[in-house]
Amino acid sequence: MTPMDLRGVFAPIPTPFDRNDQLDESRLRSACARWAASSLRGLVVLGSTGEAVLLDEDESDRVVAVAREIWPAGRPFIVGTGRESTAATILATRRAGALGADAVLVRTPGFYKSQMNTDVFVRHYTSVADASPVPVLLDNFTAVTGVNLPPAAVTKLAAHPNIVGVKESSGDVAQIADFVKGSRAGFNVLAGSSTTFYSALGVGAVGGVLALSCVLPDACVRVFELTRAGNHAQASALQMRLMPIAKLVGSMHGIAGLKASLKLVGCDVGGPRSPLAPVSDATVAVLREALVSFEEVALV
Amino acid sequence: MTPMDLRGVFAPIPTPFDRNDQLDESRLRSACARWAASSLRGLVVLGSTGEAVLLDEDESDRVVAVAREIWPAGRPFIVGTGRESTAATILATRRAGALGADAVLVRTPGFYKSQMNTDVFVRHYTSVADASPVPVLLDNFTAVTGVNLPPAAVTKLAAHPNIVGVKESSGDVAQIADFVKGSRAGFNVLAGSSTTFYSALGVGAVGGVLALSCVLPDACVRVFELTRAGNHAQASALQMRLMPIAKLVGSMHGIAGLKASLKLVGCDVGGPRSPLAPVSDATVAVLREALVSFEEVALV
Amino acid sequence: MTPMDLRGVFAPIPTPFDRNDQLDESRLRSACARWAASSLRGLVVLGSTGEAVLLDEDESDRVVAVAREIWPAGRPFIVGTGRESTAATILATRRAGALGADAVLVRTPGFYKSQMNTDVFVRHYTSVADASPVPVLLDNFTAVTGVNLPPAAVTKLAAHPNIVGVKESSGDVAQIADFVKGSRAGFNVLAGSSTTFYSALGVGAVGGVLALSCVLPDACVRVFELTRAGNHAQASALQMRLMPIAKLVGSMHGIAGLKASLKLVGCDVGGPRSPLAPVSDATVAVLREALVSFEEVALV
Amino acid sequence: MTPMDLRGVFAPIPTPFDRNDQLDESRLRSACARWAASSLRGLVVLGSTGEAVLLDEDESDRVVAVAREIWPAGRPFIVGTGRESTAATILATRRAGALGADAVLVRTPGFYKSQMNTDVFVRHYTSVADASPVPVLLDNFTAVTGVNLPPAAVTKLAAHPNIVGVKESSGDVAQIADFVKGSRAGFNVLAGSSTTFYSALGVGAVGGVLALSCVLPDACVRVFELTRAGNHAQASALQMRLMPIAKLVGSMHGIAGLKASLKLVGCDVGGPRSPLAPVSDATVAVLREALVSFEEVALV
């Protein structure tokens, strides 16, 4: 297989629900069209930000099908297919491939934390990559899984011809550097934390899968472009201006915060699915304030 | 509804697989018959120890149906039905009820760790308990979920007429005491950690859901009976003798260790499902040694 | 050397300060006389609860000398002498011995957390015990040190003729049981957490070093005596009644909470030393309420 | 007071001991002369890397006096003076000032972890800064203290006229950015982790206090100079080449690893003080290999 180039900014999109907590395909179409009109390089559906663990398999397939229909060919369309069991991950991966995914993003299993180690990860991902019809991206999201994918595992897995990259979702820039250093040229190390995107690019990340980019796609892309152009002072300054929103939308208020922010910028994707709860009015006010402070956003 | 009495020892049974990693109904029948012949009070199927997160919904239903068929009426038959979404938990709970569960054990959601708090847990469990055709048990298993169900949440939920108890799976005896102190008489606080079972009984737990009791059911029941009879010296001494095996079977080697131990005592339920890996031969030797040291087990 | 018997309840006393944050010898005398009039087995001065890390070496010696003078011979008088360096620990230990300590309690070093392991602990404590003129007690207080003294280290050190016991300050009853199981008969395993004192006694602890016993010495001793007499139902019930105060005085409000509680029961030892801050009036009210609820305390 | 400019690289020097674990003033002189001959901006003595917690007050003063004598005026000479008590910190700070310190670096107290919060930190540092004859730097070293200095505390303290900066010792680049964003221009945010030095500079850190710079001062300064000159590609490439040694010398092998590395490059400062243990021969071989791979070092 030929290597895949994933340079740029990818939006890990939330899954829209209607008032009855049901998948809202219409809102999904509108939102995808909006993101398609931005400078985003690509889309990630059914990631952790997509509430994938709150969807059943049929809903998952519908999300993929609807988004794929809207999203333009030629810009990477990536589907999250991680499950706790290797077999279920393979099934989801094959279905994603059949539905038009350009690549899959596979979160580490993490339920049985004490039993997860380099060997287990290497076996799991090798099985998935062997069986996958499309290239595979590793996904290390310690804040939700409670486990860490060790650099040694990434180094081994980067040698697999069907594993084309890794997303590191913590803000641990040293680990991103470790992943870069331990993998072959052309292996795509992607930042998963909006607060340290500029820093990640500085140590070899080729792009990012950034929740913030669902709300402010062009600003995130500008950080990327400025850095690529060697304009570090402006890139860093823009990153610093984005910091407060990145924190609010990301770790602090989670998916509910992201969905509330999207509504503020005119993209209503509903609220999160239960047991997740919408943010309070006070939090909406804080988000509004942060977005207004950022200046370039006209709020609805 | 009338209160449910869950005094005694419950085995959270592993799910047997065959050589092809498929559900092995025949082994499940044999194993259930073996447990039915013991002094165990009841059974928990599809708990964390049952690799529930590695099964699909159809497999889950088959496990329930097969085990239910073997397990004698009159001894509590409990089914794990926790899912990350409230709606999926309710669906699984209703199916378990329809398949003959006497109660359901519902693990806290935990994927979106930073968003879980007392309010979220209270809303989630209230929805589930309102919808459930059978009594509900809360399940706090921090080692796998990465979140803690606060005593304040348990106190509120213990007032719900369809919530009959809580399993605390850590060895945190102070928190078990908190749960007991904060709930009404008749609310069943169950220990989930084999290493501190005797201690939990001493602060008001009425029983235990103990992985160790899959392997050594009668010894675990004896700890319970000795304590209930006020024979603390013997109960404590037996608990101390069980400690090394409890540690090996539980946290140290996880489900693979439990399955290997079961094979050693003549109950072959196969290995764990991938990505979980079987224990090494060296570990089997350690498990054998521990079981032999315990003296009363004739190994195969 | 002959073995030392440390059965019973020990108060880890706070160090009294005056309004100028200076050591208040007069209050120390009064408080020690009060504790001497109780049924406490012994005293621990300069432990973590004694703000030892906030005192200089001269102040430390004065605390030992003054308390020793008041405390009756024949009831164990134990001095905390742990320092980060082995040499400084030995110096403090020798001074304590010279000032009349019956034994020393030596907290694990913990500053360089990543470098602490079983070998380091064994070497450290062996050097200290070799040099100490009096018996040595190990002190594992993970909540302040950030490191854990592994059971394997305790097992090795329990074989040293001048190491007579260990205090486990967390509420981890399973680890207490491990320490008991791994050490020779006569080795004194002491509970350091008031919330699980009864449970610790049930798995082989011979006594406790309990912050709560500074405030309610006789109630703590009663838990001990009831358990020793095999009266488990009453012991457990009393422990449950003590739980709320134990939590407030211990982990929740720290030394400031302990000192405020002591003032409420008529034993004014001043406030904590800076940077520690006194508790708020609201917290004092909560402490008062908890003490009054316990019923047998006449508050000042 | 006038603001202090701390741009550049500072070496947090280890304290040399002789074979009897005693302070070795001769080695200290030689080592300081070596560092003075490098392009280091300044020196930090008695930091965590200086084993300050393993020294008594007299030894501490001797280290300051000897190093001060060698270190050239005009290049910042900073002394670590953090103690657990506010009063002891002030005493140490005054002594350091009297002995010629240009500034003091004050580690957060951290022993009573559960009681440390923004208010406590603000009061502690305000007292110290009010009393200090020289400018004060905050020091947040979570890996040893187990507590975090919150950005809110730094923002408040940055307004104090005698507090001139903060060292953030973790590799948390997002927190460094927070510190920068929350403080006035001219407030010196210094990186304390060698593995993310380049990244920290990119988000506004003005320099670093880097253990690695004791061993490879000129390479660390080059990362700084290249970044300052806008030569990001070379700066990042050099940082990546330094990564393996940075990890070995820093977190992985601690002070023992640092001292072994220094011996390899011809600067023998002895081993660490007990209970810290020297690294094994195998680790020395790994360190040698890493240094040789870096190419520009001629090993002894």
Tab-separated table of C-alpha atoms in Angstrom, chain C residues 108-298:
chain	number	residue	atom	x	y	z
C	108	THR	CA	9.407	6.571	54.555
C	109	PRO	CA	11.414	9.108	52.618
C	110	GLY	CA	9.333	10.215	49.630
C	111	PHE	CA	10.643	13.405	48.058
C	112	TYR	CA	12.364	11.680	45.140
C	113	LYS	CA	9.323	9.543	44.415
C	114	SER	CA	10.461	7.981	41.169
C	115	GLN	CA	13.613	6.645	42.819
C	116	MET	CA	11.955	5.001	45.823
C	117	ASN	CA	11.620	1.207	45.650
C	118	THR	CA	11.869	-1.877	47.823
C	119	ASP	CA	15.685	-1.950	47.744
C	120	VAL	CA	15.985	1.715	48.680
C	121	PHE	CA	13.536	1.329	51.557
C	122	VAL	CA	15.232	-1.806	52.853
C	123	ARG	CA	18.650	-0.168	52.838
C	124	HIS	CA	17.360	3.024	54.440
C	125	TYR	CA	15.503	1.328	57.271
C	126	THR	CA	18.246	-1.208	57.872
C	127	SER	CA	20.769	1.594	58.356
C	128	VAL	CA	18.430	3.421	60.701
C	129	ALA	CA	17.567	0.305	62.709
C	130	ASP	CA	21.220	-0.697	62.971
C	131	ALA	CA	22.073	2.704	64.404
C	132	SER	CA	19.040	3.255	66.581
C	133	PRO	CA	19.341	2.921	70.364
C	134	VAL	CA	15.625	2.113	70.569
C	135	PRO	CA	13.205	-0.061	68.571
C	136	VAL	CA	12.066	1.248	65.196
C	137	LEU	CA	8.570	1.364	63.710
C	138	LEU	CA	8.109	1.771	59.963
C	139	ASP	CA	5.596	4.420	58.892
C	140	ASN	CA	3.803	4.189	55.558
C	141	PHE	CA	1.818	7.375	55.005
C	142	THR	CA	1.172	7.475	51.280
C	143	ALA	CA	-1.187	10.459	51.428
C	144	VAL	CA	1.682	12.729	52.483
C	145	THR	CA	4.694	10.983	50.971
C	146	GLY	CA	3.230	9.983	47.633
C	147	VAL	CA	5.015	6.626	47.808
C	148	ASN	CA	3.971	3.209	49.067
C	149	LEU	CA	6.060	0.913	51.234
C	150	PRO	CA	5.532	-2.415	49.467
C	151	PRO	CA	4.573	-5.512	51.478
C	152	ALA	CA	7.767	-7.131	50.173
C	153	ALA	CA	9.827	-4.455	51.924
C	154	VAL	CA	7.902	-4.876	55.160
C	155	THR	CA	8.440	-8.630	55.065
C	156	LYS	CA	12.203	-8.184	54.711
C	157	LEU	CA	12.428	-5.486	57.354
C	158	ALA	CA	10.261	-7.368	59.844
C	159	ALA	CA	13.150	-9.801	60.171
C	160	HIS	CA	15.438	-7.106	61.584
C	161	PRO	CA	15.731	-7.496	65.373
C	162	ASN	CA	15.389	-3.767	66.003
C	163	ILE	CA	12.337	-3.214	63.779
C	164	VAL	CA	9.257	-3.974	65.831
C	165	GLY	CA	6.319	-2.875	63.747
C	166	VAL	CA	4.749	-0.810	61.005
C	167	LYS	CA	2.061	1.837	60.889
C	168	GLU	CA	-0.106	1.766	57.752
C	169	SER	CA	-1.789	5.141	57.518
C	170	SER	CA	-4.076	4.624	54.572
C	171	GLY	CA	-7.399	2.898	55.026
C	172	ASP	CA	-6.199	0.052	52.819
C	173	VAL	CA	-7.291	-2.926	54.894
C	174	ALA	CA	-6.008	-5.404	52.323
C	175	GLN	CA	-2.511	-3.964	52.633
C	176	ILE	CA	-2.719	-4.153	56.421
C	177	ALA	CA	-3.639	-7.818	56.043
C	178	ASP	CA	-0.665	-8.240	53.698
C	179	PHE	CA	1.662	-6.709	56.256
C	180	VAL	CA	0.303	-9.035	58.950
C	181	LYS	CA	0.541	-12.099	56.740
C	182	GLY	CA	4.063	-11.252	55.636
C	183	SER	CA	5.606	-10.663	59.053
C	184	ARG	CA	6.521	-12.760	62.066
C	185	ALA	CA	4.233	-13.184	65.051
C	186	GLY	CA	4.841	-10.368	67.490
C	187	PHE	CA	5.509	-7.802	64.770
C	188	ASN	CA	3.238	-4.873	65.565
C	189	VAL	CA	1.054	-3.805	62.645
C	190	LEU	CA	-0.707	-0.597	63.636
C	191	ALA	CA	-3.585	1.097	61.848
C	192	GLY	CA	-3.065	4.764	61.076
C	193	SER	CA	-6.533	5.576	59.775
C	194	SER	CA	-9.344	6.196	62.242
C	195	THR	CA	-12.071	5.382	59.716
C	196	THR	CA	-11.055	1.733	59.377
C	197	PHE	CA	-9.647	1.020	62.823
C	198	TYR	CA	-12.141	-1.733	63.670
C	199	SER	CA	-11.597	-3.376	60.278
C	200	ALA	CA	-7.826	-3.256	60.694
C	201	LEU	CA	-8.074	-4.991	64.073
C	202	GLY	CA	-10.113	-7.691	62.372
C	203	VAL	CA	-7.285	-8.644	60.025
C	204	GLY	CA	-4.505	-8.681	62.547
C	205	ALA	CA	-3.560	-5.115	63.404
C	206	VAL	CA	-2.682	-5.007	67.106
C	207	GLY	CA	-3.629	-1.390	67.624
C	208	GLY	CA	-3.789	2.030	66.086
C	209	VAL	CA	-2.134	5.418	65.917
C	210	LEU	CA	-5.292	7.445	65.470
C	211	ALA	CA	-5.661	11.205	65.088
C	212	LEU	CA	-9.209	10.775	66.322
C	213	SER	CA	-7.893	9.437	69.618
C	214	CYS	CA	-6.422	12.853	70.434
C	215	VAL	CA	-9.997	14.130	70.585
C	216	LEU	CA	-11.919	11.047	71.720
C	217	PRO	CA	-9.317	8.807	73.359
C	218	ASP	CA	-11.667	6.685	75.424
C	219	ALA	CA	-14.076	5.993	72.556
C	220	CYS	CA	-11.183	4.805	70.396
C	221	VAL	CA	-9.884	2.627	73.185
C	222	ARG	CA	-13.368	1.174	73.587
C	223	VAL	CA	-13.370	0.069	69.943
C	224	PHE	CA	-10.117	-1.688	70.678
C	225	GLU	CA	-11.293	-3.286	73.908
C	226	LEU	CA	-14.625	-4.407	72.499
C	227	THR	CA	-12.885	-6.039	69.556
C	228	ARG	CA	-10.311	-7.717	71.765
C	229	ALA	CA	-13.120	-9.080	73.929
C	230	GLY	CA	-14.777	-10.557	70.818
C	231	ASN	CA	-17.706	-8.173	71.092
C	232	HIS	CA	-17.740	-7.430	67.388
C	233	ALA	CA	-21.282	-6.174	67.082
C	234	GLN	CA	-20.713	-3.388	69.610
C	235	ALA	CA	-17.247	-2.609	68.324
C	236	SER	CA	-18.503	-2.222	64.780
C	237	ALA	CA	-21.467	-0.127	65.889
C	238	LEU	CA	-19.198	2.224	67.822
C	239	GLN	CA	-16.822	2.466	64.862
C	240	MET	CA	-19.764	3.392	62.630
C	241	ARG	CA	-20.817	6.123	65.053
C	242	LEU	CA	-17.260	7.473	65.065
C	243	MET	CA	-17.021	7.515	61.247
C	244	PRO	CA	-18.295	11.061	60.582
C	245	ILE	CA	-15.949	12.631	63.111
C	246	ALA	CA	-13.082	10.439	61.967
C	247	LYS	CA	-13.519	11.727	58.425
C	248	LEU	CA	-13.832	15.365	59.458
C	249	VAL	CA	-10.827	15.288	61.771
C	250	GLY	CA	-8.671	13.213	59.484
C	251	SER	CA	-8.392	13.615	55.741
C	252	MET	CA	-11.023	16.295	55.253
C	253	HIS	CA	-9.719	19.130	57.411
C	254	GLY	CA	-6.285	17.841	58.371
C	255	ILE	CA	-4.383	19.203	61.323
C	256	ALA	CA	-6.428	22.406	61.391
C	257	GLY	CA	-9.577	20.306	61.828
C	258	LEU	CA	-7.954	18.268	64.569
C	259	LYS	CA	-6.822	21.357	66.452
C	260	ALA	CA	-10.258	22.981	66.140
C	261	SER	CA	-11.888	19.794	67.444
C	262	LEU	CA	-9.525	19.688	70.382
C	263	LYS	CA	-10.444	23.252	71.271
C	264	LEU	CA	-14.122	22.275	71.158
C	265	VAL	CA	-13.522	19.512	73.694
C	266	GLY	CA	-11.624	21.846	75.996
C	267	CYS	CA	-8.036	21.273	74.955
C	268	ASP	CA	-6.706	24.394	73.279
C	269	VAL	CA	-3.500	23.657	71.367
C	270	GLY	CA	-3.722	26.747	69.151
C	271	GLY	CA	-3.876	26.739	65.365
C	272	PRO	CA	-1.653	25.105	62.775
C	273	ARG	CA	1.600	26.679	61.693
C	274	SER	CA	1.757	28.623	58.447
C	275	PRO	CA	1.339	27.807	55.543
C	276	LEU	CA	-1.392	25.632	57.073
C	277	ALA	CA	-4.449	27.733	57.792
C	278	PRO	CA	-7.057	27.430	60.556
C	279	VAL	CA	-10.436	26.045	59.536
C	280	SER	CA	-13.286	28.453	58.842
C	281	ASP	CA	-16.052	29.221	61.336
C	282	ALA	CA	-18.391	27.176	59.164
C	283	THR	CA	-16.130	24.168	59.546
C	284	VAL	CA	-15.929	24.693	63.295
C	285	ALA	CA	-19.730	24.576	63.337
C	286	VAL	CA	-19.719	21.310	61.396
C	287	LEU	CA	-17.155	19.835	63.776
C	288	ARG	CA	-19.185	20.961	66.781
C	289	GLU	CA	-22.311	19.384	65.328
C	290	ALA	CA	-20.512	16.089	64.702
C	291	LEU	CA	-19.078	16.010	68.199
C	292	VAL	CA	-22.400	16.881	69.780
C	293	SER	CA	-24.103	14.178	67.726
C	294	PHE	CA	-21.679	11.708	69.138
C	295	GLU	CA	-23.370	12.552	72.428
C	296	GLU	CA	-20.860	11.806	75.050
C	297	VAL	CA	-18.774	14.891	74.695
C	298	ALA	CA	-19.393	18.000	76.695
